[in-house]
Coordinates of C-alpha atoms in Angstrom, one line a residue:
M1 CA 0.0 0.0 0.0
D2 CA 2.0 2.9 -1.3
T3 CA -0.7 5.5 -1.5
M4 CA -1.3 8.0 1.2
T5 CA -4.8 8.2 2.7
E6 CA -6.4 11.4 3.7
N7 CA -5.8 10.5 7.4
D8 CA -2.1 9.8 6.7
Y9 CA -1.8 13.2 4.9
L10 CA -3.3 15.1 7.8
I11 CA -1.1 13.3 10.3
A12 CA 2.0 14.1 8.3
W13 CA 1.0 17.8 8.1
G14 CA 0.3 17.8 11.9
L15 CA 3.7 16.3 12.6
Y16 CA 5.4 18.8 10.3
A17 CA 3.5 21.7 11.8
F18 CA 4.6 20.6 15.3
A19 CA 8.2 20.3 14.2
A20 CA 8.1 23.6 12.4
V21 CA 6.8 25.4 15.5
G22 CA 9.7 23.8 17.5
C23 CA 12.2 24.9 14.9
L24 CA 10.7 28.4 14.9
L25 CA 11.0 28.6 18.7
V26 CA 14.6 27.4 18.6
W27 CA 15.3 30.1 15.9
M28 CA 13.7 32.7 18.2
R29 CA 16.0 31.6 21.0
M30 CA 19.0 31.7 18.8
T31 CA 18.3 35.2 17.5
R32 CA 17.3 36.9 20.8
W33 CA 20.8 38.4 21.3
M34 CA 20.6 40.3 18.0
W35 CA 19.7 43.9 17.4
R36 CA 15.9 44.2 17.1
W37 CA 15.8 45.6 13.6
L38 CA 17.8 42.6 12.4
R39 CA 16.2 40.0 14.6
E40 CA 12.6 40.6 13.6
P41 CA 13.0 40.3 9.8
L42 CA 15.1 37.1 10.3
R43 CA 12.2 35.7 12.3
V44 CA 9.7 36.6 9.7
L45 CA 11.9 35.0 7.0
M46 CA 12.2 31.8 9.0
A47 CA 8.5 31.7 9.6
V48 CA 7.9 32.1 5.8
L49 CA 10.4 29.3 5.0
L50 CA 8.9 26.9 7.5
F51 CA 5.2 27.6 7.0
S52 CA 4.7 28.2 3.3
P53 CA 3.1 25.3 1.4
T54 CA 3.3 24.6 -2.3
I55 CA 1.1 22.4 -4.5
I56 CA 2.6 19.1 -5.6
D57 CA -0.4 17.5 -7.2
P58 CA -2.9 19.9 -8.8
V59 CA -5.4 17.1 -9.5
K60 CA -5.6 15.8 -6.0
E61 CA -4.9 19.2 -4.4
K62 CA -2.0 17.9 -2.4
F63 CA 0.4 20.3 -0.7
A64 CA 3.8 20.0 0.8
P65 CA 6.2 22.4 2.5
A66 CA 7.9 24.6 -0.2
I67 CA 11.3 24.4 1.4
A68 CA 11.2 20.6 1.5
I69 CA 10.1 20.4 -2.1
T70 CA 12.8 22.8 -3.2
A71 CA 15.5 20.9 -1.2
L72 CA 14.4 17.5 -2.5
D73 CA 14.1 18.6 -6.1
L74 CA 17.5 20.3 -6.1
A75 CA 19.3 17.6 -4.1
F76 CA 17.9 14.5 -5.7
K77 CA 16.5 15.9 -9.0
V78 CA 13.3 13.9 -8.4
G79 CA 10.8 16.4 -9.9
N80 CA 10.3 19.7 -11.6
N81 CA 8.5 21.5 -8.8
A82 CA 11.5 23.5 -7.6
W83 CA 10.9 26.6 -9.6
R84 CA 7.2 26.7 -8.6
A85 CA 8.1 26.2 -4.9
I86 CA 10.8 29.0 -5.1
S87 CA 8.4 31.4 -6.7
E88 CA 5.7 30.6 -4.1
L89 CA 8.4 31.1 -1.3
L90 CA 9.2 34.5 -2.8
M91 CA 5.6 35.5 -3.1
Y92 CA 4.9 34.5 0.5
A93 CA 8.0 36.3 1.6
M94 CA 6.9 39.5 -0.1
I95 CA 3.5 39.3 1.5
A96 CA 5.0 38.6 4.9
F97 CA 7.5 41.5 4.7
G98 CA 4.8 43.8 3.4
L99 CA 2.7 43.0 6.4
Y100 CA 5.7 43.4 8.7
L101 CA 6.5 46.8 7.2
I102 CA 2.9 47.9 7.9
F103 CA 3.3 46.6 11.4
V104 CA 6.5 48.6 11.8
L105 CA 5.0 51.8 10.4
I106 CA 2.1 51.5 12.9
R107 CA 4.4 50.6 15.8
F108 CA 7.0 53.4 15.2
P109 CA 4.9 56.4 16.2
I110 CA 3.4 54.6 19.2
E111 CA 6.9 53.8 20.5
R112 CA 8.0 57.4 19.9
A113 CA 5.1 58.7 22.0
S114 CA 5.7 56.1 24.7
N115 CA 9.4 57.1 24.9
A116 CA 8.4 60.8 25.1
R117 CA 6.0 60.0 28.0
K118 CA 8.7 58.1 29.8
E119 CA 11.2 61.0 29.4
Q120 CA 8.6 63.4 30.7
A121 CA 7.9 61.1 33.7
E122 CA 11.6 60.8 34.4
A123 CA 12.0 64.6 34.2
A124 CA 9.1 65.0 36.6
R125 CA 10.6 62.4 39.0
A126 CA 14.0 64.2 38.8
A127 CA 12.3 67.5 39.6
A128 CA 10.5 66.0 42.5
R129 CA 13.7 64.5 43.9
A130 CA 15.4 67.8 43.5
E131 CA 12.6 69.5 45.5
D132 CA 12.7 66.8 48.2
E133 CA 16.5 67.4 48.5
R134 CA 15.8 71.1 48.8
D135 CA 13.2 70.5 51.5
A136 CA 15.6 68.2 53.3
D137 CA 18.0 71.1 53.6
Q138 CA 15.6 73.1 55.7
P139 CA 16.0 72.6 59.5
F140 CA 12.3 71.8 60.1
G141 CA 11.5 70.1 56.8
G142 CA 8.4 71.1 55.0
A143 CA 6.5 72.1 58.2
G144 CA 5.8 75.5 56.8
D145 CA 3.2 74.0 54.4
D146 CA 1.3 72.0 57.0
R147 CA 1.6 72.1 60.7
Y148 CA 1.8 68.3 60.9
G149 CA 4.6 67.9 58.3
R150 CA 2.4 66.4 55.6
P151 CA 2.5 67.7 52.1
P152 CA -0.6 69.8 51.1
V153 CA -3.4 68.0 49.2
P154 CA -3.2 68.9 45.6
S155 CA -6.1 70.8 44.3
N156 CA -8.3 68.5 42.3
P157 CA -11.3 70.0 40.5
Q158 CA -13.1 66.6 40.5
R159 CA -12.9 66.3 44.2
M160 CA -15.8 68.4 45.5
R161 CA -15.9 67.1 49.0
V162 CA -13.6 68.6 51.7
E163 CA -12.6 66.1 54.3
P164 CA -11.2 67.2 57.7
R165 CA -7.7 66.3 58.7
L166 CA -7.3 64.7 62.0

């Protein structure tokens, strides 16, 4: 029995998908030390290489991993599907890198705004530290603001209730 049943075909694809996810996780572990703008495109490229299928039998609609078909056709010269597999790999790579470019263009202004907020927060913390150091130089601390040494309550327009201090 040399023909592959539908169940065998699905089991083979399931095993391949499991192995490909494992390979992708290992690749992510191997590239984590790299600079981010190099690491992310390499990860996208590896995902395209591992997860792009190509058709091997148009009549039965059977697919196989494009990288495997390319390697087998080039190494053993067993078929003529190598150029089709390479063209599909390139097509999937262009689509994936286009989507990655859109993702980067959306992420870039968000990160710039986040970095600006962090810098403002750090500047505010530095100013608060400088003011605390200035108050620490006074002999009685900040007792001039409140007779119990607590900082004054900031004026909040949403807070309409006045609570007594004990």
